[in-house]
Structures are given as C-alpha cells and as structure tokens.
Amino acid sequence: MKFILDYIRKDEWSPYVAGVLLGLVGIAAVWASDSLLGASGAFENIAGMIGKAVAPAAFDNMYFNFIMPPGITYGVMLVVGIFFGGMIGAATSGTLKWGKKDSANSDEQWKRIFGAQTWKRWLIAFFGAIILEYAAGIAGGCTSGLAISGGMLLAPAAFIFIAGMFVGGIPTAWLIYGKRF
Amino acid sequence: MLNFIFALVLGVFFGFALNKAGLTKYHKIINVYRFTDMTVLKFMMTALVVSMSGLYALRGLGLITFPNVPATYIVGNLVGGIIFGFGMALSGYCPGTAAAGAGEGKLDYLIPGLLGFLVGAVVYGLTYDKVFPVISALANYGNTTMPDLWNLSPFLTILTFTLISLLLFYMIERVGWQRKESNQ
C-alpha cells in the first residue's frame, strides 16, 4: 500500500506504467460509454458555440450546423476531465504551477534554447496550437482521437497519422534547434 | 447524462496519465523528435498494446461492439499528420496534453494553447467545405480496420504490433536507439 501511495506521489512515472493506465482508459471509454477518446473535437464544439453567439451568420454553415454542432458535448466533458486530471496529477507530486513564478514559461529546456521571454514562448505556442487544431481537422483527429482511439481499433488511419507526425515533427525540430539538435 | 459523467471521469484518468507520463512538459514532446527522449513513443505504444488487446478480447467475448472507427483516407491522414507534427514541434503540446498542462497551472498551456485551438477550430470550420471533401475523397477506404481491410486475423495483427513494440522498446532501452542529450 505504501509503495503504491509513494508511486502515485512521484512526479514522473515509467511511461510504460502510465501507458497501461491510458490503455485501460481507452478500453473503459468504449465499454462504459460506447465512445472514443479525443480532445481536438471539443475545441470545435466550443468554437462553434462562441461563433454562433458572436457572428451567427458567418457560423451558419454545414460544419458548425451538422458536422461539429456547437454545445457541451461528450468531448467537451472529456477535456474538462483532462484539465482536472492534470491538476490532480501535479497536486499528488507537489508540482502544481498555479501562482508560481515560472508558470508563464514553464519549461527549462525551452528557456535554455529560446530564452526566458514569455512573449516568445506564447507567440510560438499560439501559432503551433492553431496549426495543431487545423491539422487535426484534416486528419480526422488528434493524438488521442485518431492515433490512440483509431490505433486501438486497428484503423490504418491511426498509423498513417503517427507516421505523418514524425515526418512533420523531425525536420521541424531539426530546423528550430539547428546546431543544438 | 450518465455518459457525461463517464466522460468527465475518463478525462480525469486520461489527464492524470498524461501528467504522470511527463507529457505535459514541452521538452518531453520535442525530444521525441530529436530522439533524445522517446517517452511519447513508449507511452503511446504501451497504451495501444493494452487497449487493442483488451478491446478485441472484449469484442470476441461478445461484451462490446466497436463505436465508429476513425476513417482512413490516406492523403488526408498523412498530410494532417505531417502538419500536426509541425505544430507539435513548435508548441510542444497537442490538444490533450495542453488541457492537462493547463490544469497544472501552466499559463503557456492555458492561454496561448486554448486561444490557438479555438482560432484553429474557427479557421477549420469556416474552410471545411473547401478542404475536407476534396482531401478526404483521395484514397478513401472508409471506417475500416486493418483486419477487415486485408482480411487478417485480429489476434495475429495485435500480436505483430505487440512484438514490434517490444522490439522497439528493447532497441530504445538497451541498444541505444535513444540519443544522449549533448549538454550544450
């Protein structure tokens, strides 16, 4: 028992142990609610809600009416859960960043490579996030909704997507890290 | 309603796993593309081995049916994946890990992440009908799985994937397929 509690309090688990947990969550999603995991779709639902409130005419299209209707969906609840899951995880290891000095630019390696300026981190992360969400739309899901959820059902799409992630990610990392790659 | 509670609880465990795997850290994501830390790959492949074994076993026992399988349309899956990798290497997160990192109180996840996803979602939603029907029509195999598409035994497919994963884990942990971080 003490071993288990000590392990839960660790900041980082073995990725194999954490991976088993994620695998069980994937099974539970199908078993309990006949659904797949996924995060990117939730942002489409929320964007539709905001869009329809602010500019109803512009958002009155096939996508926001039928493909990804706005509203609090299963996917939105899942992302809310992920938010609190991250919070609980960090709380158990005493690594919560709320109110901490380094909360705005949270990674040491980033600062070593790109400097301590918060605006730089935020600007690049912002553009990265736009690209991620758009790409998830084209691909049919993100790391959770396509790579994990599709992969566990043995959908070819998932493995094509994972290959693509590396084909896109490796040269990008090589370019932005330069000599430090 | 009950489904929403399931979603919330599943999400908590999902976010917890992401946090404990360390994937809510920028360096863990970028370093998989530099081959200096293969955590992302170990985590994902372990999750896949467990979940595919469990799901096909449960379906074999007649306890579950599969929900809609994500569609395979080769060009879109691949191009989307490449662009996704580009975005991941820039930001150091993906939609799921950004949500978990935001919960930890990382403002560089919460604010540019959330705003960026919403902007990306709006841009995608408004350009959907010009982009998606075209790209998803190319090499489209529908909501299929590898065993169905190629008439394979699911058991052997999963066994093969598991052996490939174990081999890869061995190469990473013991044969040095993970580069050493060259400290400066």
Coordinates of C-alpha atoms in Angstrom, one line a residue:
Chain A
M1 CA 0.0 0.0 0.0
K2 CA 2.7 2.4 1.0
F3 CA 4.6 1.5 -2.2
I4 CA 1.5 2.4 -4.3
L5 CA 1.0 5.7 -2.5
D6 CA 4.7 6.6 -2.9
Y7 CA 4.5 5.8 -6.6
I8 CA 1.4 8.0 -7.0
R9 CA 3.3 10.8 -5.4
K10 CA 6.1 10.5 -7.9
D11 CA 6.5 13.4 -10.4
E12 CA 7.1 11.1 -13.3
W13 CA 6.1 7.5 -13.7
S14 CA 7.6 5.0 -16.0
P15 CA 6.0 5.7 -19.4
Y16 CA 5.1 2.0 -19.6
V17 CA 3.0 2.2 -16.4
A18 CA 1.3 5.4 -17.5
G19 CA 0.7 3.9 -20.9
V20 CA -1.1 0.9 -19.3
L21 CA -3.3 3.4 -17.5
L22 CA -4.1 5.2 -20.7
G23 CA -4.8 1.9 -22.5
L24 CA -7.3 1.0 -19.7
V25 CA -9.0 4.4 -20.1
G26 CA -9.3 3.7 -23.8
I27 CA -11.0 0.4 -23.1
A28 CA -13.2 1.9 -20.5
A29 CA -14.4 4.6 -22.9
V30 CA -15.7 2.0 -25.3
W31 CA -17.1 -0.3 -22.7
A32 CA -18.8 2.3 -20.5
S33 CA -20.0 4.8 -23.0
D34 CA -19.5 3.4 -26.5
S35 CA -17.3 6.3 -27.3
L36 CA -13.7 7.0 -28.2
L37 CA -11.3 9.4 -26.5
G38 CA -10.5 12.6 -28.3
A39 CA -9.5 16.2 -27.4
S40 CA -9.5 18.2 -30.6
G41 CA -13.2 17.9 -31.3
A42 CA -14.1 19.6 -28.1
F43 CA -12.5 22.8 -29.2
E44 CA -14.6 22.7 -32.4
N45 CA -17.7 22.4 -30.3
I46 CA -16.7 25.4 -28.1
A47 CA -15.6 27.5 -31.1
G48 CA -19.0 26.9 -32.7
M49 CA -20.7 28.0 -29.5
I50 CA -18.7 31.2 -29.4
G51 CA -19.0 31.8 -33.1
K52 CA -22.8 31.3 -33.2
A53 CA -23.1 33.8 -30.3
V54 CA -20.9 36.4 -31.8
A55 CA -21.4 36.1 -35.6
P56 CA -24.4 33.8 -36.2
A57 CA -24.4 34.4 -40.0
A58 CA -20.8 33.5 -40.5
F59 CA -21.1 30.3 -38.5
D60 CA -24.3 29.2 -40.1
N61 CA -22.6 26.6 -42.4
M62 CA -22.6 22.9 -42.8
Y63 CA -19.7 22.3 -40.5
F64 CA -21.0 24.2 -37.5
N65 CA -24.6 23.1 -38.0
F66 CA -24.1 19.4 -38.7
I67 CA -20.5 18.1 -38.7
M68 CA -19.4 19.5 -35.3
P69 CA -22.5 21.1 -33.8
P70 CA -21.8 23.6 -31.1
G71 CA -22.6 22.7 -27.5
I72 CA -21.4 20.9 -24.4
T73 CA -20.7 17.5 -25.8
Y74 CA -19.2 14.3 -24.6
G75 CA -15.8 15.5 -25.9
V76 CA -16.1 18.8 -24.0
M77 CA -16.7 17.0 -20.8
L78 CA -13.7 14.7 -21.5
V79 CA -11.4 17.8 -22.0
V80 CA -12.7 19.3 -18.8
G81 CA -11.9 16.0 -17.1
I82 CA -8.4 16.0 -18.7
F83 CA -7.9 19.5 -17.2
F84 CA -8.7 18.3 -13.7
G85 CA -6.7 15.1 -14.2
G86 CA -3.6 17.1 -15.0
M87 CA -4.3 19.2 -11.9
I88 CA -4.7 16.2 -9.7
G89 CA -1.6 14.5 -11.1
A90 CA 0.5 17.6 -10.4
A91 CA -1.1 18.0 -7.0
T92 CA -0.1 14.5 -5.9
S93 CA 3.5 15.2 -6.7
G94 CA 3.5 18.8 -5.4
T95 CA 4.3 20.2 -8.8
L96 CA 1.3 22.5 -9.4
K97 CA 2.3 25.7 -11.2
W98 CA -0.7 27.9 -10.3
G99 CA 0.7 31.2 -9.0
K100 CA 4.3 30.1 -9.3
K101 CA 7.0 32.3 -10.9
D102 CA 7.7 30.0 -13.8
S103 CA 4.1 29.3 -14.7
A104 CA 4.1 31.5 -17.8
N105 CA 7.1 29.9 -19.4
S106 CA 7.2 26.6 -17.8
D107 CA 10.0 24.5 -19.4
E108 CA 13.7 24.8 -18.6
Q109 CA 14.8 23.3 -22.0
W110 CA 12.7 25.9 -23.8
K111 CA 14.3 28.7 -21.9
R112 CA 17.8 27.3 -22.5
I113 CA 17.2 27.2 -26.2
F114 CA 14.9 30.1 -26.9
G115 CA 15.4 32.4 -23.9
A116 CA 13.3 33.5 -21.0
Q117 CA 11.0 35.9 -22.8
T118 CA 7.4 34.9 -22.1
W119 CA 6.0 36.6 -25.3
K120 CA 8.2 34.4 -27.5
R121 CA 7.0 31.2 -25.9
W122 CA 3.4 32.3 -26.1
L123 CA 3.6 33.5 -29.7
I124 CA 5.1 30.3 -31.0
A125 CA 2.8 28.1 -28.8
F126 CA -0.2 30.1 -30.1
F127 CA 0.7 29.5 -33.8
G128 CA 1.6 25.9 -33.0
A129 CA -1.9 25.4 -31.4
I130 CA -3.7 26.9 -34.4
I131 CA -1.8 24.6 -36.7
L132 CA -2.4 21.6 -34.4
E133 CA -6.2 22.1 -34.4
Y134 CA -6.4 22.7 -38.1
A135 CA -4.3 19.6 -38.9
A136 CA -6.4 17.5 -36.5
G137 CA -9.4 18.6 -38.6
I138 CA -7.8 17.5 -41.8
A139 CA -6.5 14.2 -40.4
G140 CA -9.7 13.3 -38.7
G141 CA -8.5 13.6 -35.1
C142 CA -5.5 14.3 -33.0
T143 CA -3.1 12.2 -30.9
S144 CA -5.9 11.0 -28.7
G145 CA -8.9 11.0 -31.1
L146 CA -7.0 9.4 -34.0
A147 CA -3.6 8.0 -33.0
I148 CA -4.8 6.3 -29.8
S149 CA -8.5 5.8 -30.5
G150 CA -8.0 4.7 -34.1
G151 CA -5.0 2.7 -33.3
M152 CA -6.7 0.6 -30.6
L153 CA -9.3 -0.4 -33.1
L154 CA -6.6 -1.1 -35.7
A155 CA -7.7 1.6 -38.1
P156 CA -5.0 2.2 -40.7
A157 CA -5.7 5.9 -40.4
A158 CA -4.1 6.0 -37.0
F159 CA -0.8 4.5 -38.1
I160 CA -0.6 6.7 -41.2
F161 CA -1.2 9.7 -38.9
I162 CA 1.5 8.7 -36.4
A163 CA 4.0 8.3 -39.3
G164 CA 3.0 11.7 -40.5
M165 CA 3.6 13.2 -37.0
F166 CA 7.2 12.1 -37.2
V167 CA 7.6 13.1 -40.8
G168 CA 6.5 16.6 -39.9
G169 CA 8.0 16.8 -36.4
I170 CA 11.6 15.6 -37.0
P171 CA 12.5 18.2 -39.7
T172 CA 10.8 21.0 -37.7
A173 CA 12.7 20.1 -34.6
W174 CA 15.9 19.9 -36.6
L175 CA 15.2 23.3 -38.2
I176 CA 14.4 25.2 -35.0
Y177 CA 17.1 23.6 -32.9
G178 CA 19.8 24.0 -35.6
K179 CA 23.2 23.0 -34.2
R180 CA 21.6 22.1 -30.9
F181 CA 19.5 19.3 -32.4
Chain B
M1 CA -26.3 12.5 -18.6
L2 CA -24.7 9.4 -17.3
N3 CA -22.4 9.4 -20.3
F4 CA -21.3 12.9 -19.5
I5 CA -20.2 11.8 -16.0
F6 CA -18.3 8.9 -17.6
A7 CA -16.7 11.4 -19.9
L8 CA -15.6 13.5 -17.0
V9 CA -14.2 10.6 -15.0
L10 CA -12.4 9.1 -18.0
G11 CA -11.0 12.5 -18.8
V12 CA -9.6 12.8 -15.2
F13 CA -7.8 9.5 -15.6
F14 CA -6.6 10.4 -19.0
G15 CA -5.2 13.8 -17.8
F16 CA -3.7 12.1 -14.8
A17 CA -1.9 9.6 -17.1
L18 CA -0.6 12.4 -19.3
N19 CA 0.7 14.2 -16.3
K20 CA 2.4 11.2 -14.8
A21 CA 4.0 10.2 -18.2
G22 CA 5.5 13.7 -18.2
L23 CA 3.9 14.6 -21.5
T24 CA 2.6 17.9 -20.1
K25 CA 6.2 19.1 -20.4
Y26 CA 7.5 20.9 -23.5
H27 CA 10.8 19.0 -23.5
K28 CA 9.2 15.6 -23.5
I29 CA 7.3 16.3 -26.7
I30 CA 10.0 18.0 -28.6
N31 CA 12.7 15.5 -27.6
V32 CA 10.9 12.6 -29.2
Y33 CA 11.5 14.4 -32.5
R34 CA 15.2 14.8 -31.6
F35 CA 15.4 11.1 -30.5
T36 CA 16.8 12.2 -27.1
D37 CA 13.8 11.1 -25.1
M38 CA 11.4 8.5 -26.5
T39 CA 8.8 8.8 -23.7
V40 CA 6.0 9.8 -26.1
L41 CA 6.5 6.7 -28.2
K42 CA 6.8 4.3 -25.2
F43 CA 3.7 5.8 -23.7
M44 CA 1.6 5.6 -26.8
M45 CA 2.7 2.2 -28.0
T46 CA 2.1 0.7 -24.5
A47 CA -1.3 2.3 -24.4
L48 CA -2.1 0.9 -27.9
V49 CA -0.9 -2.7 -27.0
V50 CA -3.1 -2.7 -23.8
S51 CA -6.2 -1.1 -25.4
M52 CA -6.2 -3.1 -28.7
S53 CA -5.7 -6.4 -26.8
G54 CA -8.5 -5.5 -24.4
L55 CA -10.9 -4.2 -26.9
Y56 CA -10.6 -7.1 -29.4
A57 CA -10.8 -9.6 -26.5
L58 CA -13.9 -8.0 -25.2
R59 CA -15.5 -7.9 -28.6
G60 CA -14.5 -11.6 -29.1
L61 CA -16.3 -12.4 -25.9
G62 CA -19.4 -10.5 -27.2
L63 CA -19.3 -8.0 -24.4
I64 CA -18.8 -4.8 -26.5
T65 CA -19.3 -3.6 -30.0
F66 CA -17.0 -1.0 -31.6
P67 CA -18.0 2.6 -32.0
N68 CA -17.5 4.3 -35.3
V69 CA -13.9 3.5 -36.4
P70 CA -11.9 6.7 -37.5
A71 CA -12.0 6.9 -41.3
T72 CA -8.9 6.0 -43.4
Y73 CA -8.3 8.4 -46.3
I74 CA -4.6 8.1 -46.8
V75 CA -3.7 11.6 -48.2
G76 CA -5.7 13.5 -45.5
N77 CA -4.5 11.3 -42.6
L78 CA -0.9 11.7 -43.8
V79 CA -0.9 15.4 -44.7
G80 CA -2.9 16.1 -41.5
G81 CA -0.3 14.1 -39.5
I82 CA 2.6 16.0 -41.1
I83 CA 1.1 19.4 -40.3
F84 CA 0.2 18.2 -36.9
G85 CA 3.8 17.1 -36.2
F86 CA 4.9 20.6 -37.3
G87 CA 2.5 22.2 -34.8
M88 CA 3.6 19.8 -32.1
A89 CA 7.3 20.6 -32.6
L90 CA 6.5 24.3 -32.3
S91 CA 4.3 24.4 -29.3
G92 CA 5.4 21.2 -27.5
Y93 CA 1.9 20.0 -26.9
C94 CA -1.2 18.5 -28.5
P95 CA -4.8 19.3 -27.7
G96 CA -4.9 16.7 -24.9
T97 CA -1.6 17.4 -23.2
A98 CA -2.4 21.1 -23.4
A99 CA -5.6 20.7 -21.5
A100 CA -3.8 18.6 -18.8
G101 CA -0.9 21.1 -18.6
A102 CA -3.4 24.0 -18.3
G103 CA -4.9 22.2 -15.3
E104 CA -1.5 22.0 -13.7
G105 CA -1.4 25.8 -13.8
K106 CA 1.0 26.3 -16.8
L107 CA -0.1 29.6 -18.3
D108 CA 1.8 28.9 -21.5
Y109 CA -0.6 26.0 -22.0
L110 CA -3.7 27.6 -20.7
I111 CA -3.7 30.9 -22.6
P112 CA -1.9 30.6 -26.0
G113 CA -3.0 26.9 -26.1
L114 CA -6.7 27.4 -25.6
L115 CA -6.8 30.5 -27.8
G116 CA -4.8 28.9 -30.5
F117 CA -7.1 25.8 -30.6
L118 CA -10.2 28.0 -30.7
V119 CA -8.7 30.1 -33.6
G120 CA -7.7 26.9 -35.4
A121 CA -11.1 25.4 -34.9
V122 CA -12.8 28.5 -36.3
V123 CA -10.5 28.7 -39.3
Y124 CA -11.1 24.9 -39.9
G125 CA -14.8 25.2 -39.5
L126 CA -15.0 28.1 -41.9
T127 CA -12.9 26.5 -44.6
Y128 CA -14.1 22.9 -44.1
D129 CA -16.3 22.6 -47.2
K130 CA -13.4 23.8 -49.4
V131 CA -10.8 21.5 -47.9
F132 CA -12.2 18.4 -46.3
P133 CA -14.4 16.9 -49.1
V134 CA -11.5 17.2 -51.5
I135 CA -8.8 15.7 -49.4
S136 CA -11.0 13.0 -47.8
A137 CA -12.1 11.8 -51.2
L138 CA -8.5 10.8 -52.1
A139 CA -7.6 7.1 -51.4
N140 CA -10.6 6.8 -49.1
Y141 CA -11.2 3.4 -47.5
G142 CA -13.9 4.4 -45.1
N143 CA -14.3 3.4 -41.5
T144 CA -12.2 0.3 -41.8
T145 CA -9.7 -1.6 -39.7
M146 CA -6.6 -3.5 -40.9
P147 CA -8.0 -6.9 -40.2
D148 CA -11.2 -6.1 -42.2
L149 CA -9.4 -4.4 -45.0
W150 CA -6.8 -7.0 -45.6
N151 CA -8.7 -10.0 -44.2
L152 CA -6.2 -10.6 -41.4
S153 CA -6.7 -12.3 -38.1
P154 CA -7.1 -9.5 -35.4
F155 CA -5.2 -11.7 -33.0
L156 CA -2.2 -12.0 -35.3
T157 CA -2.3 -8.3 -36.1
I158 CA -2.2 -7.4 -32.4
L159 CA 0.5 -10.0 -31.7
T160 CA 2.6 -8.5 -34.5
F161 CA 2.1 -5.0 -33.2
T162 CA 3.0 -6.1 -29.7
L163 CA 6.2 -7.8 -30.9
I164 CA 7.2 -4.7 -32.9
S165 CA 6.5 -2.5 -29.8
L166 CA 8.6 -4.8 -27.6
L167 CA 11.4 -4.9 -30.1
L168 CA 11.3 -1.1 -30.3
F169 CA 11.3 -0.7 -26.5
Y170 CA 14.3 -3.1 -26.4
M171 CA 16.2 -1.1 -29.0
I172 CA 15.4 2.2 -27.2
E173 CA 16.3 0.9 -23.7
R174 CA 19.2 -1.4 -24.4
V175 CA 20.6 -0.9 -27.9
G176 CA 21.0 2.9 -27.8
W177 CA 18.3 3.9 -30.2
Q178 CA 17.9 7.0 -28.0
R179 CA 20.5 9.7 -28.5
K180 CA 22.3 11.2 -25.5
E181 CA 21.4 14.8 -24.8
S182 CA 24.5 16.7 -25.8
N183 CA 24.5 19.1 -22.9
Q184 CA 25.2 22.3 -24.9

